[in-house]
Structure formats: structure tokens, C-alpha cells
């Protein structure tokens, strides 16, 4: 009598293995290496802690940790500490450089005004398409030193109510700041 008891079993990894893999990835990642980040795992639920100077590094850390096999969820408590190097004028210059290098935005970047005050970026001007409006806000938000983006860009020949526009871009900021961050 032959009994074939083959089955699929989920790979269960210990919390020590998970934490070890995440720490290794942080140490070898060009964005995260050299940063003082802590990792804790309880039954595959990972908590990240520490300080970084750029918002995109916080988001990137959660993405890196979430890709490790055995991770069931990531709670990102990493705090963004804005360094003195992030002066408002240099933030505006870096945003403008990012917008110029973006394929969607290079054609309209000269029509976008960028004002920065205390890490809060206000985008104004007009663009041709809604995707350009959204992409400009996304690129600004992912720039080091930016705490928040107020998107006042208008789309040519479209009369949008400001409340709705800001509500439409709020999920982007929520998504970037709440990827269990």
C-alpha cells in the first residue's frame, strides 16, 4: 500500500532569522547603510525604529523589511529628523532638479512654482494633465527634508474645487506615511 502524503507547508521562519535578514539588508542597502535602525520581530510582525534624516529613507526601510520572507507585517516607527542641511532654498532646488529629471514633468517644470517654509512645500502654477499634478506632489514628498506637500497646482482648462483636489492627494500622503510606517 502506497500512501502519498505530500502537501504544501508554509515556510515558517524564526523571528531571529527574520531580524537577521533585515539587519543584513539594511547594512548592505545604499540608502540605509550606516544608519542607526533597530528591528524587532514577534511572530513575523516587524517593528522598525530609529531616526533618519529623509522621509524616503523611512519609506524605503519599510519596503525592504516587508520583502523579507516570513514577514507578515511592518510597523514603521522610524522618525524623520530634519537636519540643518535641509534649508528651504536647498529643498526647493532639489525638488526642481527631481521634477526636471522626471519624464512626466520635464515639459511643465517651468510652469510650477515651488515655495518651501519649514519643510512644508507648496506647489502652485498650472499643468496640462492630472497625472502631472499628482506626480509633482509625489516627487516633492519623496525629496529629503520635506515634511508635507500642499498641492495647489491646477490643471489647464479644468475648474476643480480646492477641497476636492486636496482630498484627492491626501491618500498619497497617507499612503506614503501609513505604509505601516
JSON list of C-alpha atoms in Angstrom, two decimals:
[
{"chain": "A", "resi": 1, "resn": "UNK", "atom": "CA", "xyz": [0.00, 0.00, 0.00]},
{"chain": "A", "resi": 2, "resn": "UNK", "atom": "CA", "xyz": [1.47, 3.33, -1.09]},
{"chain": "A", "resi": 3, "resn": "UNK", "atom": "CA", "xyz": [0.45, 6.48, 0.71]},
{"chain": "A", "resi": 4, "resn": "UNK", "atom": "CA", "xyz": [1.45, 9.76, -0.84]},
{"chain": "A", "resi": 5, "resn": "UNK", "atom": "CA", "xyz": [1.14, 12.36, 1.91]},
{"chain": "A", "resi": 6, "resn": "UNK", "atom": "CA", "xyz": [2.71, 15.22, 0.00]},
{"chain": "A", "resi": 7, "resn": "UNK", "atom": "CA", "xyz": [1.46, 18.62, 0.97]},
{"chain": "A", "resi": 8, "resn": "UNK", "atom": "CA", "xyz": [2.39, 22.27, 0.81]},
{"chain": "A", "resi": 9, "resn": "UNK", "atom": "CA", "xyz": [3.52, 23.79, 4.03]},
{"chain": "A", "resi": 10, "resn": "UNK", "atom": "CA", "xyz": [4.23, 27.47, 4.54]},
{"chain": "A", "resi": 11, "resn": "UNK", "atom": "CA", "xyz": [7.80, 28.30, 5.37]},
{"chain": "A", "resi": 12, "resn": "UNK", "atom": "CA", "xyz": [7.87, 29.38, 8.98]},
{"chain": "A", "resi": 13, "resn": "UNK", "atom": "CA", "xyz": [10.92, 31.36, 9.90]},
{"chain": "A", "resi": 14, "resn": "UNK", "atom": "CA", "xyz": [12.04, 32.27, 13.36]},
{"chain": "A", "resi": 15, "resn": "UNK", "atom": "CA", "xyz": [11.98, 35.89, 14.46]},
{"chain": "A", "resi": 16, "resn": "UNK", "atom": "CA", "xyz": [15.76, 35.73, 14.88]},
{"chain": "A", "resi": 17, "resn": "UNK", "atom": "CA", "xyz": [16.18, 34.73, 11.23]},
{"chain": "A", "resi": 18, "resn": "UNK", "atom": "CA", "xyz": [13.82, 37.47, 10.09]},
{"chain": "A", "resi": 19, "resn": "UNK", "atom": "CA", "xyz": [15.59, 40.15, 12.12]},
{"chain": "A", "resi": 20, "resn": "UNK", "atom": "CA", "xyz": [19.00, 38.92, 10.97]},
{"chain": "A", "resi": 21, "resn": "UNK", "atom": "CA", "xyz": [17.95, 39.12, 7.31]},
{"chain": "A", "resi": 22, "resn": "UNK", "atom": "CA", "xyz": [16.50, 42.62, 7.70]},
{"chain": "A", "resi": 23, "resn": "UNK", "atom": "CA", "xyz": [19.60, 43.91, 9.53]},
{"chain": "A", "resi": 24, "resn": "UNK", "atom": "CA", "xyz": [21.80, 42.43, 6.77]},
{"chain": "A", "resi": 25, "resn": "UNK", "atom": "CA", "xyz": [19.69, 44.10, 4.08]},
{"chain": "A", "resi": 26, "resn": "UNK", "atom": "CA", "xyz": [19.82, 47.44, 5.92]},
{"chain": "A", "resi": 27, "resn": "UNK", "atom": "CA", "xyz": [23.62, 47.19, 6.23]},
{"chain": "A", "resi": 28, "resn": "UNK", "atom": "CA", "xyz": [24.06, 46.44, 2.52]},
{"chain": "A", "resi": 29, "resn": "UNK", "atom": "CA", "xyz": [21.44, 48.83, 1.13]},
{"chain": "A", "resi": 30, "resn": "UNK", "atom": "CA", "xyz": [22.91, 52.03, -0.32]},
{"chain": "A", "resi": 31, "resn": "UNK", "atom": "CA", "xyz": [20.10, 54.18, 1.12]},
{"chain": "A", "resi": 32, "resn": "UNK", "atom": "CA", "xyz": [20.09, 52.63, 4.59]},
{"chain": "A", "resi": 33, "resn": "UNK", "atom": "CA", "xyz": [23.67, 51.57, 5.34]},
{"chain": "A", "resi": 34, "resn": "UNK", "atom": "CA", "xyz": [25.32, 53.44, 8.17]},
{"chain": "A", "resi": 35, "resn": "UNK", "atom": "CA", "xyz": [22.01, 54.46, 9.74]},
{"chain": "A", "resi": 36, "resn": "UNK", "atom": "CA", "xyz": [21.16, 53.51, 13.31]},
{"chain": "A", "resi": 37, "resn": "UNK", "atom": "CA", "xyz": [17.99, 51.47, 12.77]},
{"chain": "A", "resi": 38, "resn": "UNK", "atom": "CA", "xyz": [16.55, 48.89, 15.08]},
{"chain": "A", "resi": 39, "resn": "UNK", "atom": "CA", "xyz": [14.47, 45.85, 14.16]},
{"chain": "A", "resi": 40, "resn": "UNK", "atom": "CA", "xyz": [12.21, 43.73, 16.33]},
{"chain": "A", "resi": 41, "resn": "UNK", "atom": "CA", "xyz": [10.11, 40.79, 15.20]},
{"chain": "A", "resi": 42, "resn": "UNK", "atom": "CA", "xyz": [7.35, 38.99, 17.09]},
{"chain": "A", "resi": 43, "resn": "UNK", "atom": "CA", "xyz": [5.73, 36.13, 15.21]},
{"chain": "A", "resi": 44, "resn": "UNK", "atom": "CA", "xyz": [6.66, 37.73, 11.89]},
{"chain": "A", "resi": 45, "resn": "UNK", "atom": "CA", "xyz": [5.29, 41.17, 12.78]},
{"chain": "A", "resi": 46, "resn": "UNK", "atom": "CA", "xyz": [8.27, 43.51, 12.38]},
{"chain": "A", "resi": 47, "resn": "UNK", "atom": "CA", "xyz": [8.71, 46.84, 14.15]},
{"chain": "A", "resi": 48, "resn": "UNK", "atom": "CA", "xyz": [11.31, 49.29, 12.83]},
{"chain": "A", "resi": 49, "resn": "UNK", "atom": "CA", "xyz": [12.73, 52.06, 14.98]},
{"chain": "A", "resi": 50, "resn": "UNK", "atom": "CA", "xyz": [15.41, 54.69, 14.80]},
{"chain": "A", "resi": 51, "resn": "UNK", "atom": "CA", "xyz": [15.98, 58.05, 13.15]},
{"chain": "A", "resi": 52, "resn": "UNK", "atom": "CA", "xyz": [16.63, 59.06, 9.57]},
{"chain": "A", "resi": 53, "resn": "UNK", "atom": "CA", "xyz": [17.06, 62.48, 8.01]},
{"chain": "A", "resi": 54, "resn": "UNK", "atom": "CA", "xyz": [14.92, 61.86, 4.92]},
{"chain": "A", "resi": 55, "resn": "UNK", "atom": "CA", "xyz": [11.34, 60.73, 4.51]},
{"chain": "A", "resi": 56, "resn": "UNK", "atom": "CA", "xyz": [12.16, 58.50, 1.55]},
{"chain": "A", "resi": 57, "resn": "UNK", "atom": "CA", "xyz": [14.63, 56.54, 3.74]},
{"chain": "A", "resi": 58, "resn": "UNK", "atom": "CA", "xyz": [11.82, 55.80, 6.19]},
{"chain": "A", "resi": 59, "resn": "UNK", "atom": "CA", "xyz": [9.55, 54.55, 3.40]},
{"chain": "A", "resi": 60, "resn": "UNK", "atom": "CA", "xyz": [12.41, 52.57, 1.83]},
{"chain": "A", "resi": 61, "resn": "UNK", "atom": "CA", "xyz": [13.20, 50.83, 5.13]},
{"chain": "A", "resi": 62, "resn": "UNK", "atom": "CA", "xyz": [9.60, 49.59, 5.40]},
{"chain": "A", "resi": 63, "resn": "UNK", "atom": "CA", "xyz": [9.68, 48.36, 1.80]},
{"chain": "A", "resi": 64, "resn": "UNK", "atom": "CA", "xyz": [12.98, 46.49, 2.34]},
{"chain": "A", "resi": 65, "resn": "UNK", "atom": "CA", "xyz": [11.76, 44.87, 5.57]},
{"chain": "A", "resi": 66, "resn": "UNK", "atom": "CA", "xyz": [8.43, 43.90, 4.00]},
{"chain": "A", "resi": 67, "resn": "UNK", "atom": "CA", "xyz": [10.15, 41.92, 1.23]},
{"chain": "A", "resi": 68, "resn": "UNK", "atom": "CA", "xyz": [11.86, 39.54, 3.65]},
{"chain": "A", "resi": 69, "resn": "UNK", "atom": "CA", "xyz": [10.40, 36.03, 3.60]},
{"chain": "A", "resi": 70, "resn": "UNK", "atom": "CA", "xyz": [8.41, 35.32, 6.74]},
{"chain": "A", "resi": 71, "resn": "UNK", "atom": "CA", "xyz": [7.45, 38.94, 7.45]},
{"chain": "A", "resi": 72, "resn": "UNK", "atom": "CA", "xyz": [3.69, 39.19, 8.00]},
{"chain": "A", "resi": 73, "resn": "UNK", "atom": "CA", "xyz": [3.55, 42.95, 8.55]},
{"chain": "A", "resi": 74, "resn": "UNK", "atom": "CA", "xyz": [5.71, 46.00, 9.19]},
{"chain": "A", "resi": 75, "resn": "UNK", "atom": "CA", "xyz": [5.12, 48.73, 11.75]},
{"chain": "A", "resi": 76, "resn": "UNK", "atom": "CA", "xyz": [7.44, 51.59, 10.97]},
{"chain": "A", "resi": 77, "resn": "UNK", "atom": "CA", "xyz": [8.15, 53.84, 13.95]},
{"chain": "A", "resi": 78, "resn": "UNK", "atom": "CA", "xyz": [11.27, 55.35, 12.39]},
{"chain": "A", "resi": 79, "resn": "UNK", "atom": "CA", "xyz": [11.28, 59.10, 12.96]},
{"chain": "A", "resi": 80, "resn": "UNK", "atom": "CA", "xyz": [12.38, 61.65, 10.38]},
{"chain": "A", "resi": 81, "resn": "UNK", "atom": "CA", "xyz": [14.75, 64.16, 11.97]},
{"chain": "A", "resi": 82, "resn": "UNK", "atom": "CA", "xyz": [15.22, 67.11, 9.66]},
{"chain": "A", "resi": 83, "resn": "UNK", "atom": "CA", "xyz": [18.86, 68.12, 9.65]},
{"chain": "A", "resi": 84, "resn": "UNK", "atom": "CA", "xyz": [20.08, 71.69, 9.39]},
{"chain": "A", "resi": 85, "resn": "UNK", "atom": "CA", "xyz": [21.36, 70.85, 5.90]},
{"chain": "A", "resi": 86, "resn": "UNK", "atom": "CA", "xyz": [17.75, 70.92, 4.71]},
{"chain": "A", "resi": 87, "resn": "UNK", "atom": "CA", "xyz": [17.33, 74.63, 4.31]},
{"chain": "A", "resi": 88, "resn": "UNK", "atom": "CA", "xyz": [14.20, 75.67, 2.50]},
{"chain": "A", "resi": 89, "resn": "UNK", "atom": "CA", "xyz": [16.11, 77.02, -0.51]},
{"chain": "A", "resi": 90, "resn": "UNK", "atom": "CA", "xyz": [18.10, 73.80, -0.95]},
{"chain": "A", "resi": 91, "resn": "UNK", "atom": "CA", "xyz": [14.90, 71.74, -0.64]},
{"chain": "A", "resi": 92, "resn": "UNK", "atom": "CA", "xyz": [13.31, 73.82, -3.39]},
{"chain": "A", "resi": 93, "resn": "UNK", "atom": "CA", "xyz": [16.39, 73.37, -5.60]},
{"chain": "A", "resi": 94, "resn": "UNK", "atom": "CA", "xyz": [16.39, 69.59, -5.08]},
{"chain": "A", "resi": 95, "resn": "UNK", "atom": "CA", "xyz": [12.67, 69.37, -5.87]},
{"chain": "A", "resi": 96, "resn": "UNK", "atom": "CA", "xyz": [13.15, 71.37, -9.07]},
{"chain": "A", "resi": 97, "resn": "UNK", "atom": "CA", "xyz": [16.02, 69.06, -10.08]},
{"chain": "A", "resi": 98, "resn": "UNK", "atom": "CA", "xyz": [13.84, 65.99, -9.43]},
{"chain": "A", "resi": 99, "resn": "UNK", "atom": "CA", "xyz": [10.97, 67.45, -11.43]},
{"chain": "A", "resi": 100, "resn": "UNK", "atom": "CA", "xyz": [13.29, 68.22, -14.37]},
{"chain": "A", "resi": 101, "resn": "UNK", "atom": "CA", "xyz": [14.56, 64.64, -14.40]},
{"chain": "A", "resi": 102, "resn": "UNK", "atom": "CA", "xyz": [11.05, 63.14, -14.38]},
{"chain": "A", "resi": 103, "resn": "UNK", "atom": "CA", "xyz": [9.76, 62.10, -17.82]},
{"chain": "A", "resi": 104, "resn": "UNK", "atom": "CA", "xyz": [6.18, 63.18, -16.98]},
{"chain": "A", "resi": 105, "resn": "UNK", "atom": "CA", "xyz": [7.17, 66.60, -15.68]},
{"chain": "A", "resi": 106, "resn": "UNK", "atom": "CA", "xyz": [10.18, 67.86, -17.62]},
{"chain": "A", "resi": 107, "resn": "UNK", "atom": "CA", "xyz": [7.84, 69.58, -20.10]},
{"chain": "A", "resi": 108, "resn": "UNK", "atom": "CA", "xyz": [5.90, 71.54, -17.46]},
{"chain": "A", "resi": 109, "resn": "UNK", "atom": "CA", "xyz": [8.51, 72.12, -14.74]},
{"chain": "A", "resi": 110, "resn": "UNK", "atom": "CA", "xyz": [8.94, 75.78, -15.72]},
{"chain": "A", "resi": 111, "resn": "UNK", "atom": "CA", "xyz": [5.25, 76.38, -15.02]},
{"chain": "A", "resi": 112, "resn": "UNK", "atom": "CA", "xyz": [5.47, 75.01, -11.46]},
{"chain": "A", "resi": 113, "resn": "UNK", "atom": "CA", "xyz": [6.24, 77.38, -8.59]},
{"chain": "A", "resi": 114, "resn": "UNK", "atom": "CA", "xyz": [7.84, 75.79, -5.52]},
{"chain": "A", "resi": 115, "resn": "UNK", "atom": "CA", "xyz": [7.66, 77.53, -2.15]},
{"chain": "A", "resi": 116, "resn": "UNK", "atom": "CA", "xyz": [9.16, 75.91, 0.94]},
{"chain": "A", "resi": 117, "resn": "UNK", "atom": "CA", "xyz": [8.68, 77.05, 4.52]},
{"chain": "A", "resi": 118, "resn": "UNK", "atom": "CA", "xyz": [9.94, 74.93, 7.39]},
{"chain": "A", "resi": 119, "resn": "UNK", "atom": "CA", "xyz": [9.91, 71.77, 5.28]},
{"chain": "A", "resi": 120, "resn": "UNK", "atom": "CA", "xyz": [6.33, 72.34, 4.07]},
{"chain": "A", "resi": 121, "resn": "UNK", "atom": "CA", "xyz": [6.26, 72.57, 0.28]},
{"chain": "A", "resi": 122, "resn": "UNK", "atom": "CA", "xyz": [3.57, 74.47, -1.61]},
{"chain": "A", "resi": 123, "resn": "UNK", "atom": "CA", "xyz": [3.29, 73.73, -5.32]},
{"chain": "A", "resi": 124, "resn": "UNK", "atom": "CA", "xyz": [1.42, 76.23, -7.47]},
{"chain": "A", "resi": 125, "resn": "UNK", "atom": "CA", "xyz": [1.03, 77.01, -11.15]},
{"chain": "A", "resi": 126, "resn": "UNK", "atom": "CA", "xyz": [-0.69, 75.11, -13.91]},
{"chain": "A", "resi": 127, "resn": "UNK", "atom": "CA", "xyz": [-0.05, 71.82, -15.65]},
{"chain": "A", "resi": 128, "resn": "UNK", "atom": "CA", "xyz": [-1.65, 70.12, -18.63]},
{"chain": "A", "resi": 129, "resn": "UNK", "atom": "CA", "xyz": [-2.82, 66.84, -17.10]},
{"chain": "A", "resi": 130, "resn": "UNK", "atom": "CA", "xyz": [-3.96, 65.47, -13.75]},
{"chain": "A", "resi": 131, "resn": "UNK", "atom": "CA", "xyz": [-1.14, 62.88, -13.78]},
{"chain": "A", "resi": 132, "resn": "UNK", "atom": "CA", "xyz": [1.39, 65.74, -13.89]},
{"chain": "A", "resi": 133, "resn": "UNK", "atom": "CA", "xyz": [-0.27, 67.34, -10.86]},
{"chain": "A", "resi": 134, "resn": "UNK", "atom": "CA", "xyz": [-0.14, 64.11, -8.87]},
{"chain": "A", "resi": 135, "resn": "UNK", "atom": "CA", "xyz": [3.41, 63.20, -9.95]},
{"chain": "A", "resi": 136, "resn": "UNK", "atom": "CA", "xyz": [4.73, 66.65, -8.96]},
{"chain": "A", "resi": 137, "resn": "UNK", "atom": "CA", "xyz": [3.30, 66.20, -5.45]},
{"chain": "A", "resi": 138, "resn": "UNK", "atom": "CA", "xyz": [4.72, 62.68, -5.20]},
{"chain": "A", "resi": 139, "resn": "UNK", "atom": "CA", "xyz": [8.19, 63.77, -6.32]},
{"chain": "A", "resi": 140, "resn": "UNK", "atom": "CA", "xyz": [8.17, 66.69, -3.86]},
{"chain": "A", "resi": 141, "resn": "UNK", "atom": "CA", "xyz": [7.03, 64.49, -0.97]},
{"chain": "A", "resi": 142, "resn": "UNK", "atom": "CA", "xyz": [9.83, 61.99, -1.58]},
{"chain": "A", "resi": 143, "resn": "UNK", "atom": "CA", "xyz": [12.52, 64.70, -1.50]},
{"chain": "A", "resi": 144, "resn": "UNK", "atom": "CA", "xyz": [14.73, 64.76, 1.57]},
{"chain": "A", "resi": 145, "resn": "UNK", "atom": "CA", "xyz": [13.72, 67.35, 4.16]},
{"chain": "A", "resi": 146, "resn": "UNK", "atom": "CA", "xyz": [10.09, 67.60, 3.01]},
{"chain": "A", "resi": 147, "resn": "UNK", "atom": "CA", "xyz": [7.56, 67.14, 5.79]},
{"chain": "A", "resi": 148, "resn": "UNK", "atom": "CA", "xyz": [4.37, 67.88, 3.89]},
{"chain": "A", "resi": 149, "resn": "UNK", "atom": "CA", "xyz": [3.18, 68.96, 0.44]},
{"chain": "A", "resi": 150, "resn": "UNK", "atom": "CA", "xyz": [0.34, 71.40, -0.22]},
{"chain": "A", "resi": 151, "resn": "UNK", "atom": "CA", "xyz": [-0.57, 70.87, -3.85]},
{"chain": "A", "resi": 152, "resn": "UNK", "atom": "CA", "xyz": [-2.20, 73.98, -5.32]},
{"chain": "A", "resi": 153, "resn": "UNK", "atom": "CA", "xyz": [-1.37, 73.07, -8.94]},
{"chain": "A", "resi": 154, "resn": "UNK", "atom": "CA", "xyz": [-4.24, 73.49, -11.35]},
{"chain": "A", "resi": 155, "resn": "UNK", "atom": "CA", "xyz": [-4.89, 71.50, -14.50]},
{"chain": "A", "resi": 156, "resn": "UNK", "atom": "CA", "xyz": [-5.35, 73.66, -17.60]},
{"chain": "A", "resi": 157, "resn": "UNK", "atom": "CA", "xyz": [-8.96, 74.27, -18.62]},
{"chain": "A", "resi": 158, "resn": "UNK", "atom": "CA", "xyz": [-10.35, 72.38, -15.63]},
{"chain": "A", "resi": 159, "resn": "UNK", "atom": "CA", "xyz": [-12.11, 74.11, -12.75]},
{"chain": "A", "resi": 160, "resn": "UNK", "atom": "CA", "xyz": [-11.59, 71.89, -9.69]},
{"chain": "A", "resi": 161, "resn": "UNK", "atom": "CA", "xyz": [-12.75, 72.83, -6.20]},
{"chain": "A", "resi": 162, "resn": "UNK", "atom": "CA", "xyz": [-9.69, 73.10, -3.92]},
{"chain": "A", "resi": 163, "resn": "UNK", "atom": "CA", "xyz": [-11.25, 71.00, -1.17]},
{"chain": "A", "resi": 164, "resn": "UNK", "atom": "CA", "xyz": [-11.68, 68.07, -3.55]},
{"chain": "A", "resi": 165, "resn": "UNK", "atom": "CA", "xyz": [-8.20, 68.45, -5.02]},
{"chain": "A", "resi": 166, "resn": "UNK", "atom": "CA", "xyz": [-6.54, 68.38, -1.62]},
{"chain": "A", "resi": 167, "resn": "UNK", "atom": "CA", "xyz": [-8.71, 65.44, -0.57]},
{"chain": "A", "resi": 168, "resn": "UNK", "atom": "CA", "xyz": [-7.66, 63.58, -3.75]},
{"chain": "A", "resi": 169, "resn": "UNK", "atom": "CA", "xyz": [-3.96, 63.97, -2.94]},
{"chain": "A", "resi": 170, "resn": "UNK", "atom": "CA", "xyz": [-4.35, 63.23, 0.78]},
{"chain": "A", "resi": 171, "resn": "UNK", "atom": "CA", "xyz": [-4.39, 59.45, 0.17]},
{"chain": "A", "resi": 172, "resn": "UNK", "atom": "CA", "xyz": [-0.96, 59.77, -1.48]},
{"chain": "A", "resi": 173, "resn": "UNK", "atom": "CA", "xyz": [0.49, 61.38, 1.64]},
{"chain": "A", "resi": 174, "resn": "UNK", "atom": "CA", "xyz": [-1.40, 58.90, 3.82]},
{"chain": "A", "resi": 175, "resn": "UNK", "atom": "CA", "xyz": [-0.15, 56.01, 1.69]},
{"chain": "A", "resi": 176, "resn": "UNK", "atom": "CA", "xyz": [3.44, 57.18, 1.96]},
{"chain": "A", "resi": 177, "resn": "UNK", "atom": "CA", "xyz": [3.22, 57.88, 5.67]},
{"chain": "A", "resi": 178, "resn": "UNK", "atom": "CA", "xyz": [1.00, 54.94, 6.61]},
{"chain": "A", "resi": 179, "resn": "UNK", "atom": "CA", "xyz": [2.61, 52.00, 4.83]},
{"chain": "A", "resi": 180, "resn": "UNK", "atom": "CA", "xyz": [2.55, 50.79, 8.39]},
{"chain": "A", "resi": 181, "resn": "UNK", "atom": "CA", "xyz": [5.20, 53.43, 8.96]}
]
